[in-house]
Amino acid sequence: MRTYQPVIDNRRVLIFADYEQMTGFAVEKWTALASAAIRHKDCFTVALSGGTTPIGFYQKLSLCNKNVAWDKVHIFLADERFVPFDDEASNYRMIKENLLDRIAIPETSIHPISTRESTSERSAHWYEEHLRDFFKLRRGELPSFDLIMLGIGEDGHIASLFPGTSSVSEKARLAVAVTHEKVSNERISLSLPVINSAKTVIFLVSGTKKAPVVKKILEHNNDNVPAARVRPERGKLYFLVDKDAGQYLSQSLR
Ligand code: 6PG
């Protein structure tokens, strides 16, 4: 059973009995958002994250061949590791294997972050230019994705924006290169202003290890935690949390 929570501070928090129910709801939400955007403007733009949490969700979503007009969907990445696409650590590889290879989506509608550039910084520039071209942006404008899907690290990082790195406070760039002592690969990430310009942001959070950070974000509003700084200016924000990840939340929230 899923529990509908009151809107906390403009964030809609939903706690589910288990991962299956959480991802089932995420698929319903995705298909509803995609249909509405396609009806309205003939296209649905989404940025997807890596990590292990969304794998089951991508697989479930790939079964929606009938409910989603995949030829109208454009899939971007929220972040990427600076490795070749066939590397074990590549987010594109993971999303391709679990979703893209299983659906009828045109190649031209898939927008991976090029890691063929000579440095992660150049990759970030490449991605930024690609976003500017696709969304037809003028200097200073931000893209507004219909949906950005994010996970949360145990330290509260989102996409590849880690606590204590300058990437979190980036104000002008659309994409940033990130190095962090705790991760082995350099990374490229959408910047926080881009995330906060999305029409909808959905967090998928699962497992006991995430329980402390979920409490910090939702109840302590600790701004040192990047996930707590996700506040879409004109968009909607959903925290889809399974029971284990939500176990430290106050009774009033559960
Ligand atoms: C990545 C991410 C990252 C991820 C979190 C949560 O490429 O790893 O996009 O931000 O979402 O680290 O990862 P898990 O889902 O594996 O817990």
PDB file of C-alpha atoms and ligand atoms in Angstrom:
ATOM      1  CA  MET A   1       0.000   0.000   0.000  1.00  0.00           C
ATOM      2  CA  ARG A   2       1.274   3.434  -0.691  1.00  0.00           C
ATOM      3  CA  THR A   3       0.719   6.288   1.709  1.00  0.00           C
ATOM      4  CA  TYR A   4      -0.120   9.700   0.402  1.00  0.00           C
ATOM      5  CA  GLN A   5       1.618  12.311   2.451  1.00  0.00           C
ATOM      6  CA  PRO A   6       0.644  15.895   2.926  1.00  0.00           C
ATOM      7  CA  VAL A   7       2.715  18.272   0.845  1.00  0.00           C
ATOM      8  CA  ILE A   8       5.689  19.168   3.067  1.00  0.00           C
ATOM      9  CA  ASP A   9       7.163  22.471   2.108  1.00  0.00           C
ATOM     10  CA  ASN A  10       6.073  22.036  -1.498  1.00  0.00           C
ATOM     11  CA  ARG A  11       7.495  18.512  -1.606  1.00  0.00           C
ATOM     12  CA  ARG A  12       5.172  15.598  -2.106  1.00  0.00           C
ATOM     13  CA  VAL A  13       6.467  12.689  -0.034  1.00  0.00           C
ATOM     14  CA  LEU A  14       5.086   9.224  -0.727  1.00  0.00           C
ATOM     15  CA  ILE A  15       6.170   6.223   1.285  1.00  0.00           C
ATOM     16  CA  PHE A  16       5.648   2.747  -0.182  1.00  0.00           C
ATOM     17  CA  ALA A  17       5.603  -0.678   1.423  1.00  0.00           C
ATOM     18  CA  ASP A  18       8.391  -1.883  -0.847  1.00  0.00           C
ATOM     19  CA  TYR A  19      10.512  -1.244  -3.927  1.00  0.00           C
ATOM     20  CA  GLU A  20       8.013  -2.936  -6.258  1.00  0.00           C
ATOM     21  CA  GLN A  21       5.182  -0.621  -5.250  1.00  0.00           C
ATOM     22  CA  MET A  22       7.411   2.419  -5.399  1.00  0.00           C
ATOM     23  CA  THR A  23       8.621   1.659  -8.923  1.00  0.00           C
ATOM     24  CA  GLY A  24       5.093   0.688 -10.013  1.00  0.00           C
ATOM     25  CA  PHE A  25       3.907   4.135  -8.977  1.00  0.00           C
ATOM     26  CA  ALA A  26       6.904   5.781 -10.691  1.00  0.00           C
ATOM     27  CA  VAL A  27       5.964   4.048 -13.958  1.00  0.00           C
ATOM     28  CA  GLU A  28       2.345   5.266 -13.644  1.00  0.00           C
ATOM     29  CA  LYS A  29       3.573   8.800 -12.968  1.00  0.00           C
ATOM     30  CA  TRP A  30       6.001   8.673 -15.915  1.00  0.00           C
ATOM     31  CA  THR A  31       3.337   7.485 -18.362  1.00  0.00           C
ATOM     32  CA  ALA A  32       0.866  10.135 -17.162  1.00  0.00           C
ATOM     33  CA  LEU A  33       3.451  12.940 -17.455  1.00  0.00           C
ATOM     34  CA  ALA A  34       4.617  11.710 -20.858  1.00  0.00           C
ATOM     35  CA  SER A  35       1.069  11.499 -22.237  1.00  0.00           C
ATOM     36  CA  ALA A  36       0.207  14.993 -20.967  1.00  0.00           C
ATOM     37  CA  ALA A  37       3.401  16.551 -22.401  1.00  0.00           C
ATOM     38  CA  ILE A  38       2.968  14.773 -25.751  1.00  0.00           C
ATOM     39  CA  ARG A  39      -0.660  15.898 -25.981  1.00  0.00           C
ATOM     40  CA  HIS A  40       0.362  19.429 -25.157  1.00  0.00           C
ATOM     41  CA  LYS A  41       3.546  19.898 -27.244  1.00  0.00           C
ATOM     42  CA  ASP A  42       4.128  16.636 -29.110  1.00  0.00           C
ATOM     43  CA  CYS A  43       7.275  15.756 -27.164  1.00  0.00           C
ATOM     44  CA  PHE A  44       8.445  14.636 -23.683  1.00  0.00           C
ATOM     45  CA  THR A  45      11.950  15.454 -22.448  1.00  0.00           C
ATOM     46  CA  VAL A  46      13.423  13.553 -19.530  1.00  0.00           C
ATOM     47  CA  ALA A  47      16.826  13.290 -17.838  1.00  0.00           C
ATOM     48  CA  LEU A  48      17.685   9.997 -16.145  1.00  0.00           C
ATOM     49  CA  SER A  49      20.148   9.114 -13.388  1.00  0.00           C
ATOM     50  CA  GLY A  50      22.508   6.207 -12.868  1.00  0.00           C
ATOM     51  CA  GLY A  51      22.998   4.176  -9.700  1.00  0.00           C
ATOM     52  CA  THR A  52      21.392   0.897  -8.732  1.00  0.00           C
ATOM     53  CA  THR A  53      18.003   2.129  -7.461  1.00  0.00           C
ATOM     54  CA  PRO A  54      16.455   2.897 -10.868  1.00  0.00           C
ATOM     55  CA  ILE A  55      17.485  -0.374 -12.558  1.00  0.00           C
ATOM     56  CA  GLY A  56      14.232  -2.190 -11.674  1.00  0.00           C
ATOM     57  CA  PHE A  57      12.276   0.933 -12.566  1.00  0.00           C
ATOM     58  CA  TYR A  58      13.875   1.154 -16.032  1.00  0.00           C
ATOM     59  CA  GLN A  59      13.103  -2.515 -16.636  1.00  0.00           C
ATOM     60  CA  LYS A  60       9.469  -2.013 -15.622  1.00  0.00           C
ATOM     61  CA  LEU A  61       9.198   1.115 -17.747  1.00  0.00           C
ATOM     62  CA  SER A  62      10.552  -0.771 -20.747  1.00  0.00           C
ATOM     63  CA  LEU A  63       7.461  -2.982 -20.623  1.00  0.00           C
ATOM     64  CA  CYS A  64       5.236   0.046 -21.321  1.00  0.00           C
ATOM     65  CA  ASN A  65       5.545  -0.184 -25.070  1.00  0.00           C
ATOM     66  CA  LYS A  66       1.818   0.264 -25.493  1.00  0.00           C
ATOM     67  CA  ASN A  67       1.307   3.144 -23.038  1.00  0.00           C
ATOM     68  CA  VAL A  68       4.147   5.402 -24.143  1.00  0.00           C
ATOM     69  CA  ALA A  69       4.649   6.984 -27.565  1.00  0.00           C
ATOM     70  CA  TRP A  70       8.408   6.361 -27.434  1.00  0.00           C
ATOM     71  CA  ASP A  71       8.969   8.106 -30.751  1.00  0.00           C
ATOM     72  CA  LYS A  72       7.982  11.371 -29.024  1.00  0.00           C
ATOM     73  CA  VAL A  73      10.251  10.885 -25.998  1.00  0.00           C
ATOM     74  CA  HIS A  74      13.730  12.417 -25.729  1.00  0.00           C
ATOM     75  CA  ILE A  75      15.987  10.792 -23.150  1.00  0.00           C
ATOM     76  CA  PHE A  76      18.939  12.699 -21.675  1.00  0.00           C
ATOM     77  CA  LEU A  77      21.251  11.844 -18.804  1.00  0.00           C
ATOM     78  CA  ALA A  78      21.312  13.681 -15.476  1.00  0.00           C
ATOM     79  CA  ASP A  79      24.932  12.654 -15.016  1.00  0.00           C
ATOM     80  CA  GLU A  80      27.658  10.435 -16.384  1.00  0.00           C
ATOM     81  CA  ARG A  81      31.017   9.027 -15.384  1.00  0.00           C
ATOM     82  CA  PHE A  82      33.912  10.081 -17.600  1.00  0.00           C
ATOM     83  CA  VAL A  83      34.453   6.583 -19.019  1.00  0.00           C
ATOM     84  CA  PRO A  84      33.791   4.947 -22.417  1.00  0.00           C
ATOM     85  CA  PHE A  85      30.178   3.924 -23.058  1.00  0.00           C
ATOM     86  CA  ASP A  86      30.989   0.219 -22.770  1.00  0.00           C
ATOM     87  CA  ASP A  87      32.616   0.642 -19.347  1.00  0.00           C
ATOM     88  CA  GLU A  88      31.012  -1.129 -16.391  1.00  0.00           C
ATOM     89  CA  ALA A  89      30.662   2.288 -14.663  1.00  0.00           C
ATOM     90  CA  SER A  90      28.914   4.040 -17.582  1.00  0.00           C
ATOM     91  CA  ASN A  91      25.417   5.308 -16.759  1.00  0.00           C
ATOM     92  CA  TYR A  92      24.563   5.302 -20.456  1.00  0.00           C
ATOM     93  CA  ARG A  93      25.472   1.588 -20.662  1.00  0.00           C
ATOM     94  CA  MET A  94      23.244   0.793 -17.678  1.00  0.00           C
ATOM     95  CA  ILE A  95      20.286   2.794 -19.043  1.00  0.00           C
ATOM     96  CA  LYS A  96      20.779   1.302 -22.519  1.00  0.00           C
ATOM     97  CA  GLU A  97      20.782  -2.272 -21.234  1.00  0.00           C
ATOM     98  CA  ASN A  98      17.808  -1.848 -18.914  1.00  0.00           C
ATOM     99  CA  LEU A  99      15.625   0.508 -20.948  1.00  0.00           C
ATOM    100  CA  LEU A 100      16.808   1.822 -24.311  1.00  0.00           C
ATOM    101  CA  ASP A 101      17.592  -1.564 -25.889  1.00  0.00           C
ATOM    102  CA  ARG A 102      14.131  -2.788 -24.913  1.00  0.00           C
ATOM    103  CA  ILE A 103      11.950  -0.009 -26.349  1.00  0.00           C
ATOM    104  CA  ALA A 104      11.155   1.350 -29.797  1.00  0.00           C
ATOM    105  CA  ILE A 105      12.874   4.706 -29.444  1.00  0.00           C
ATOM    106  CA  PRO A 106      14.660   6.351 -32.380  1.00  0.00           C
ATOM    107  CA  GLU A 107      18.438   6.622 -31.980  1.00  0.00           C
ATOM    108  CA  THR A 108      18.172  10.386 -32.564  1.00  0.00           C
ATOM    109  CA  SER A 109      15.981  10.749 -29.469  1.00  0.00           C
ATOM    110  CA  ILE A 110      18.710   9.406 -27.172  1.00  0.00           C
ATOM    111  CA  HIS A 111      21.097  12.027 -25.802  1.00  0.00           C
ATOM    112  CA  PRO A 112      24.019  10.492 -23.915  1.00  0.00           C
ATOM    113  CA  ILE A 113      26.789  12.718 -22.545  1.00  0.00           C
ATOM    114  CA  SER A 114      29.743  12.352 -24.879  1.00  0.00           C
ATOM    115  CA  THR A 115      32.793  11.037 -23.035  1.00  0.00           C
ATOM    116  CA  ARG A 116      34.930  11.062 -26.181  1.00  0.00           C
ATOM    117  CA  GLU A 117      36.229  14.540 -25.339  1.00  0.00           C
ATOM    118  CA  SER A 118      39.781  14.851 -24.007  1.00  0.00           C
ATOM    119  CA  THR A 119      38.735  15.921 -20.476  1.00  0.00           C
ATOM    120  CA  SER A 120      35.629  15.783 -18.308  1.00  0.00           C
ATOM    121  CA  GLU A 121      35.541  19.594 -18.445  1.00  0.00           C
ATOM    122  CA  ARG A 122      35.298  19.440 -22.247  1.00  0.00           C
ATOM    123  CA  SER A 123      32.589  16.798 -21.974  1.00  0.00           C
ATOM    124  CA  ALA A 124      30.602  19.124 -19.735  1.00  0.00           C
ATOM    125  CA  HIS A 125      31.004  21.920 -22.318  1.00  0.00           C
ATOM    126  CA  TRP A 126      29.974  19.546 -25.090  1.00  0.00           C
ATOM    127  CA  TYR A 127      26.841  18.570 -23.162  1.00  0.00           C
ATOM    128  CA  GLU A 128      26.005  22.172 -22.407  1.00  0.00           C
ATOM    129  CA  GLU A 129      26.198  23.054 -26.119  1.00  0.00           C
ATOM    130  CA  HIS A 130      24.095  20.029 -26.983  1.00  0.00           C
ATOM    131  CA  LEU A 131      21.417  21.159 -24.512  1.00  0.00           C
ATOM    132  CA  ARG A 132      21.521  24.710 -25.892  1.00  0.00           C
ATOM    133  CA  ASP A 133      21.033  23.403 -29.448  1.00  0.00           C
ATOM    134  CA  PHE A 134      18.270  20.969 -28.589  1.00  0.00           C
ATOM    135  CA  PHE A 135      16.257  23.340 -26.388  1.00  0.00           C
ATOM    136  CA  LYS A 136      17.086  26.315 -28.660  1.00  0.00           C
ATOM    137  CA  LEU A 137      18.357  28.380 -25.742  1.00  0.00           C
ATOM    138  CA  ARG A 138      19.726  31.881 -25.830  1.00  0.00           C
ATOM    139  CA  ARG A 139      22.675  32.769 -23.553  1.00  0.00           C
ATOM    140  CA  GLY A 140      21.517  32.854 -19.959  1.00  0.00           C
ATOM    141  CA  GLU A 141      18.433  30.676 -20.567  1.00  0.00           C
ATOM    142  CA  LEU A 142      17.970  27.331 -18.842  1.00  0.00           C
ATOM    143  CA  PRO A 143      16.365  24.225 -20.322  1.00  0.00           C
ATOM    144  CA  SER A 144      13.147  23.103 -18.684  1.00  0.00           C
ATOM    145  CA  PHE A 145      12.982  19.300 -18.778  1.00  0.00           C
ATOM    146  CA  ASP A 146       9.512  17.835 -18.448  1.00  0.00           C
ATOM    147  CA  LEU A 147      10.946  15.380 -15.937  1.00  0.00           C
ATOM    148  CA  ILE A 148      14.246  14.795 -14.143  1.00  0.00           C
ATOM    149  CA  MET A 149      14.614  11.531 -12.235  1.00  0.00           C
ATOM    150  CA  LEU A 150      17.152  11.494  -9.424  1.00  0.00           C
ATOM    151  CA  GLY A 151      18.545   9.121  -6.835  1.00  0.00           C
ATOM    152  CA  ILE A 152      20.135  10.185  -3.555  1.00  0.00           C
ATOM    153  CA  GLY A 153      23.546   9.068  -2.317  1.00  0.00           C
ATOM    154  CA  GLU A 154      24.073   8.271   1.376  1.00  0.00           C
ATOM    155  CA  ASP A 155      25.902  11.612   1.638  1.00  0.00           C
ATOM    156  CA  GLY A 156      22.968  13.407   0.007  1.00  0.00           C
ATOM    157  CA  HIS A 157      24.523  13.814  -3.446  1.00  0.00           C
ATOM    158  CA  ILE A 158      22.227  14.021  -6.448  1.00  0.00           C
ATOM    159  CA  ALA A 159      23.222  13.308 -10.055  1.00  0.00           C
ATOM    160  CA  SER A 160      26.987  13.957  -9.591  1.00  0.00           C
ATOM    161  CA  LEU A 161      26.668  17.016  -7.356  1.00  0.00           C
ATOM    162  CA  PHE A 162      28.495  16.026  -4.175  1.00  0.00           C
ATOM    163  CA  PRO A 163      28.366  17.877  -0.850  1.00  0.00           C
ATOM    164  CA  GLY A 164      31.266  20.240  -0.322  1.00  0.00           C
ATOM    165  CA  THR A 165      32.180  20.546  -4.026  1.00  0.00           C
ATOM    166  CA  SER A 166      31.935  23.787  -5.958  1.00  0.00           C
ATOM    167  CA  SER A 167      29.708  22.051  -8.522  1.00  0.00           C
ATOM    168  CA  VAL A 168      26.767  22.364  -6.120  1.00  0.00           C
ATOM    169  CA  SER A 169      26.955  26.157  -6.091  1.00  0.00           C
ATOM    170  CA  GLU A 170      27.333  26.524  -9.873  1.00  0.00           C
ATOM    171  CA  LYS A 171      24.908  29.218 -11.011  1.00  0.00           C
ATOM    172  CA  ALA A 172      25.608  29.832 -14.694  1.00  0.00           C
ATOM    173  CA  ARG A 173      26.637  26.567 -16.340  1.00  0.00           C
ATOM    174  CA  LEU A 174      24.136  23.962 -17.536  1.00  0.00           C
ATOM    175  CA  ALA A 175      26.548  21.070 -17.065  1.00  0.00           C
ATOM    176  CA  VAL A 176      29.580  20.772 -14.808  1.00  0.00           C
ATOM    177  CA  ALA A 177      32.610  18.496 -14.527  1.00  0.00           C
ATOM    178  CA  VAL A 178      33.054  16.998 -11.077  1.00  0.00           C
ATOM    179  CA  THR A 179      35.925  15.337  -9.271  1.00  0.00           C
ATOM    180  CA  HIS A 180      35.470  14.015  -5.766  1.00  0.00           C
ATOM    181  CA  GLU A 181      37.828  12.085  -3.538  1.00  0.00           C
ATOM    182  CA  LYS A 182      35.155   9.501  -2.730  1.00  0.00           C
ATOM    183  CA  VAL A 183      34.477   8.467  -6.340  1.00  0.00           C
ATOM    184  CA  SER A 184      36.962   6.827  -8.634  1.00  0.00           C
ATOM    185  CA  ASN A 185      35.721   8.339 -11.908  1.00  0.00           C
ATOM    186  CA  GLU A 186      35.528  11.979 -12.875  1.00  0.00           C
ATOM    187  CA  ARG A 187      31.957  12.832 -13.703  1.00  0.00           C
ATOM    188  CA  ILE A 188      29.764  15.217 -15.662  1.00  0.00           C
ATOM    189  CA  SER A 189      26.494  16.426 -14.189  1.00  0.00           C
ATOM    190  CA  LEU A 190      23.546  18.677 -14.911  1.00  0.00           C
ATOM    191  CA  SER A 191      23.865  21.738 -12.681  1.00  0.00           C
ATOM    192  CA  LEU A 192      21.474  22.574  -9.851  1.00  0.00           C
ATOM    193  CA  PRO A 193      19.864  25.508 -11.755  1.00  0.00           C
ATOM    194  CA  VAL A 194      18.938  23.091 -14.568  1.00  0.00           C
ATOM    195  CA  ILE A 195      17.517  20.585 -12.087  1.00  0.00           C
ATOM    196  CA  ASN A 196      15.524  23.362 -10.420  1.00  0.00           C
ATOM    197  CA  SER A 197      14.120  24.488 -13.780  1.00  0.00           C
ATOM    198  CA  ALA A 198      12.469  21.122 -14.450  1.00  0.00           C
ATOM    199  CA  LYS A 199       8.692  20.903 -14.646  1.00  0.00           C
ATOM    200  CA  THR A 200       8.789  17.803 -12.446  1.00  0.00           C
ATOM    201  CA  VAL A 201      11.561  16.207 -10.375  1.00  0.00           C
ATOM    202  CA  ILE A 202      11.098  12.696  -8.992  1.00  0.00           C
ATOM    203  CA  PHE A 203      13.430  11.160  -6.410  1.00  0.00           C
ATOM    204  CA  LEU A 204      13.496   7.380  -6.132  1.00  0.00           C
ATOM    205  CA  VAL A 205      14.949   6.312  -2.784  1.00  0.00           C
ATOM    206  CA  SER A 206      15.215   2.780  -1.483  1.00  0.00           C
ATOM    207  CA  GLY A 207      16.844   0.901   1.389  1.00  0.00           C
ATOM    208  CA  THR A 208      17.837   1.290   5.029  1.00  0.00           C
ATOM    209  CA  LYS A 209      21.170   2.923   4.207  1.00  0.00           C
ATOM    210  CA  LYS A 210      19.316   5.952   2.847  1.00  0.00           C
ATOM    211  CA  ALA A 211      17.136   6.401   5.948  1.00  0.00           C
ATOM    212  CA  PRO A 212      19.427   8.903   7.782  1.00  0.00           C
ATOM    213  CA  VAL A 213      19.851  11.158   4.753  1.00  0.00           C
ATOM    214  CA  VAL A 214      16.135  11.059   3.922  1.00  0.00           C
ATOM    215  CA  LYS A 215      15.404  12.341   7.444  1.00  0.00           C
ATOM    216  CA  LYS A 216      18.051  15.052   7.098  1.00  0.00           C
ATOM    217  CA  ILE A 217      16.577  16.266   3.817  1.00  0.00           C
ATOM    218  CA  LEU A 218      12.923  16.166   4.715  1.00  0.00           C
ATOM    219  CA  GLU A 219      12.968  17.091   8.382  1.00  0.00           C
ATOM    220  CA  HIS A 220      16.154  19.056   8.995  1.00  0.00           C
ATOM    221  CA  ASN A 221      16.230  20.874   5.684  1.00  0.00           C
ATOM    222  CA  ASN A 222      20.011  20.830   5.868  1.00  0.00           C
ATOM    223  CA  ASP A 223      21.208  22.957   2.975  1.00  0.00           C
ATOM    224  CA  ASN A 224      24.665  21.359   3.063  1.00  0.00           C
ATOM    225  CA  VAL A 225      22.985  18.304   1.615  1.00  0.00           C
ATOM    226  CA  PRO A 226      22.641  18.811  -2.171  1.00  0.00           C
ATOM    227  CA  ALA A 227      19.353  16.888  -2.304  1.00  0.00           C
ATOM    228  CA  ALA A 228      17.810  19.394   0.119  1.00  0.00           C
ATOM    229  CA  ARG A 229      18.558  22.145  -2.403  1.00  0.00           C
ATOM    230  CA  VAL A 230      16.366  20.630  -5.070  1.00  0.00           C
ATOM    231  CA  ARG A 231      13.446  23.058  -5.186  1.00  0.00           C
ATOM    232  CA  PRO A 232      12.016  23.320  -8.698  1.00  0.00           C
ATOM    233  CA  GLU A 233      11.076  26.975  -9.050  1.00  0.00           C
ATOM    234  CA  ARG A 234       7.928  26.412 -11.035  1.00  0.00           C
ATOM    235  CA  GLY A 235       7.770  22.643 -11.006  1.00  0.00           C
ATOM    236  CA  LYS A 236       6.588  19.763  -8.856  1.00  0.00           C
ATOM    237  CA  LEU A 237       8.823  17.709  -6.588  1.00  0.00           C
ATOM    238  CA  TYR A 238       8.095  14.117  -5.545  1.00  0.00           C
ATOM    239  CA  PHE A 239      10.014  11.989  -3.053  1.00  0.00           C
ATOM    240  CA  LEU A 240       9.135   8.348  -3.708  1.00  0.00           C
ATOM    241  CA  VAL A 241      10.569   6.484  -0.749  1.00  0.00           C
ATOM    242  CA  ASP A 242      10.269   2.859   0.277  1.00  0.00           C
ATOM    243  CA  LYS A 243       9.500   1.880   3.874  1.00  0.00           C
ATOM    244  CA  ASP A 244      13.149   1.131   4.678  1.00  0.00           C
ATOM    245  CA  ALA A 245      14.418   4.485   3.439  1.00  0.00           C
ATOM    246  CA  GLY A 246      11.573   6.298   5.213  1.00  0.00           C
ATOM    247  CA  GLN A 247      11.926   4.474   8.545  1.00  0.00           C
ATOM    248  CA  TYR A 248      13.422   7.409  10.516  1.00  0.00           C
ATOM    249  CA  LEU A 249      10.833   9.916   9.408  1.00  0.00           C
ATOM    250  CA  SER A 250       8.622  11.179  12.235  1.00  0.00           C
ATOM    251  CA  GLN A 251       5.398   9.281  12.792  1.00  0.00           C
ATOM    252  CA  SER A 252       3.458  12.319  11.626  1.00  0.00           C
ATOM    253  CA  LEU A 253       5.020  11.927   8.208  1.00  0.00           C
ATOM    254  CA  ARG A 254       4.430   8.197   7.934  1.00  0.00           C
TER     255      ARG A 254
HETATM  256  C1  6PG B   1      25.108   7.886 -10.343  1.00  0.00           C
HETATM  257  C2  6PG B   1      24.031   8.813  -9.909  1.00  0.00           C
HETATM  258  C3  6PG B   1      23.890   9.086  -8.455  1.00  0.00           C
HETATM  259  C4  6PG B   1      22.937   8.065  -7.855  1.00  0.00           C
HETATM  260  C5  6PG B   1      23.099   8.027  -6.354  1.00  0.00           C
HETATM  261  C6  6PG B   1      22.249   6.934  -5.736  1.00  0.00           C
HETATM  262  O1  6PG B   1      25.444   7.923 -11.483  1.00  0.00           O
HETATM  263  O2  6PG B   1      25.576   7.103  -9.509  1.00  0.00           O
HETATM  264  O3  6PG B   1      23.276   9.413 -10.802  1.00  0.00           O
HETATM  265  O4  6PG B   1      23.486  10.380  -8.144  1.00  0.00           O
HETATM  266  O5  6PG B   1      21.626   8.375  -8.206  1.00  0.00           O
HETATM  267  O6  6PG B   1      24.444   7.777  -6.036  1.00  0.00           O
HETATM  268  O7  6PG B   1      22.753   5.712  -6.186  1.00  0.00           O
HETATM  269  P1  6PG B   1      22.068   4.340  -5.850  1.00  0.00           P
HETATM  270  O8  6PG B   1      20.796   4.307  -6.565  1.00  0.00           O
HETATM  271  O9  6PG B   1      23.042   3.314  -6.367  1.00  0.00           O
HETATM  272  O10 6PG B   1      21.910   4.286  -4.378  1.00  0.00           O
END
